[in-house]
Tab-separated table of C-alpha atoms and ligand atoms in Angstrom:
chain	number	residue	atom	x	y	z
A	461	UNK	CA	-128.381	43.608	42.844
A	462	UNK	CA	-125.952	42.523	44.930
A	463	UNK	CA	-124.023	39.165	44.205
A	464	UNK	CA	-123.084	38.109	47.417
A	465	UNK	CA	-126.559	37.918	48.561
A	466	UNK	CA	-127.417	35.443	46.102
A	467	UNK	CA	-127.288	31.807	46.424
A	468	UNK	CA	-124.257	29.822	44.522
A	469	UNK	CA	-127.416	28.145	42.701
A	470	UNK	CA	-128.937	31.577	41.481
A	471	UNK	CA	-125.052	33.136	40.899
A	472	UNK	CA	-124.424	30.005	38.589
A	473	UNK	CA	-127.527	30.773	36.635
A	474	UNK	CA	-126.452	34.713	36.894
A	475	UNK	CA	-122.821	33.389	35.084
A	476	UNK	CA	-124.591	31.769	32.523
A	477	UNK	CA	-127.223	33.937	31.196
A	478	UNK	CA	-124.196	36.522	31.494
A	479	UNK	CA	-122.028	33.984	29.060
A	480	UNK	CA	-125.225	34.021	26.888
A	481	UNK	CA	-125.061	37.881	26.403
A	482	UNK	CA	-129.031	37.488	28.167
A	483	UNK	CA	-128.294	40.030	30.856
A	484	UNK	CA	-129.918	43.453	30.893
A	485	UNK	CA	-126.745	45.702	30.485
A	486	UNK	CA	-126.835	46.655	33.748
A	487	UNK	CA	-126.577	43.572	35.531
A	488	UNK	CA	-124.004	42.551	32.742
A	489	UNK	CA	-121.868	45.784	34.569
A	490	UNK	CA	-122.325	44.170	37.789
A	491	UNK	CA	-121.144	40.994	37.068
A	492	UNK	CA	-118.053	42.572	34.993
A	493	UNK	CA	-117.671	44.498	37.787
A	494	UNK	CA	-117.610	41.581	40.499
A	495	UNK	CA	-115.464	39.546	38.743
A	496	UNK	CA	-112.453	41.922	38.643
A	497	UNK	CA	-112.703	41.793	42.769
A	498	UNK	CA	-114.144	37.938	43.532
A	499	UNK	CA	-111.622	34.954	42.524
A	500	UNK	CA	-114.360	32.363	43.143
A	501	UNK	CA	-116.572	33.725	40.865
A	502	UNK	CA	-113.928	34.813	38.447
A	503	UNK	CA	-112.183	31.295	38.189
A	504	UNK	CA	-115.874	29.850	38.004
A	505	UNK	CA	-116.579	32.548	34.582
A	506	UNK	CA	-113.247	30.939	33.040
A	507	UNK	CA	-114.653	27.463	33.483
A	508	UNK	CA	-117.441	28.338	32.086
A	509	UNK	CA	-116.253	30.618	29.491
A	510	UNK	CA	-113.944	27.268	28.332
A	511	UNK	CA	-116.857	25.142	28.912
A	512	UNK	CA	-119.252	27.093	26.356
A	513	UNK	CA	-116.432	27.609	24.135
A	514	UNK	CA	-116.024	24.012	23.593
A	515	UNK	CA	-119.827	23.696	22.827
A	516	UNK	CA	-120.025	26.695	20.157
A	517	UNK	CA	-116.870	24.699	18.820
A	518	UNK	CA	-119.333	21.679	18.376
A	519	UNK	CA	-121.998	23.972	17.422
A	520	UNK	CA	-120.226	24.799	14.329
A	521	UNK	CA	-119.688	21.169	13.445
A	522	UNK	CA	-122.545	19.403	13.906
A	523	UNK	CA	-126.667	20.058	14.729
A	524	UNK	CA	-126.435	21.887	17.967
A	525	UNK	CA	-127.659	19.251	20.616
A	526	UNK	CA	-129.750	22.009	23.032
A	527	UNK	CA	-130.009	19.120	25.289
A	528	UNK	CA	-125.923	18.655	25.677
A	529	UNK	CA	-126.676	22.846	26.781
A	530	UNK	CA	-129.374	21.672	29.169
A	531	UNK	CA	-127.322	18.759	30.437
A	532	UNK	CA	-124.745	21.463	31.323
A	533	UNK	CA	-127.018	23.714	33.136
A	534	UNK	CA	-128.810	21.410	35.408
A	535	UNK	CA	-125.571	19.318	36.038
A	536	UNK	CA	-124.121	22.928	37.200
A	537	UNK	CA	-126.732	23.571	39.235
A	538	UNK	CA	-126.696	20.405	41.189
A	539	UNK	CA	-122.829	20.756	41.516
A	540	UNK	CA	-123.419	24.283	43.410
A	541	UNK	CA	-126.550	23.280	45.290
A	542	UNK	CA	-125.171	23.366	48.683
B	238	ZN	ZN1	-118.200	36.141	43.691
C-alpha cells in the first residue's frame, strides 16, 4: 500500500480507521511510518487526533451520539473531496 497513490478521500478514511485502532497492523506501520516523513498528512492526524479526543471527552459524559461520529466522517470526506 502505498499512500500517495490514494485519493485525499480514501487517505482521510485511511486516518480515521487508523485513529480507531481498525487497521490491520501492517497498514497501521505504514501510516506510522508516513507520517514521520509527510507534514500534510501528519498535521491532518493531529487534527484529527484533537478532533476524536474531544468526542471520547463527550463520550465519557454523556450517551455517545454515533451520529455526531458520522457527522464527522462524512463532513471530512466532503471537505477533502477534490
Ligand atoms: Zn501524506
Amino acid at each position: 500500500m502505498k499512500l500517495e497513490d490514494l485519493s485525499c478521500r480514501r487517505r482521510v478514511a485511511l486516518l480515521l480507521d487508523y485513529l480507531d485502532r481498525a487497521l490491520p497492523p501492517a497498514e497501521s506501520r505504514v501510516l506510522a511510518r508516513h507520517r514521520r516523513s509527510c507534514r500534510s498528512c501528519a498535521e491532518l492526524l493531529a487534527s484529527l487526533e484533537r478532533t476524536v479526543r474531544v468526542l471520547r471527552a463527550l463520550k465519557r459524559r454523556s450517551k455517545a451520539p454515533d451520529s455526531a461520529r458520522k457527522a464527522l466522517r462524512a463532513a471530512l470526506t466532503r471537505a477533502s473531496r477534490p
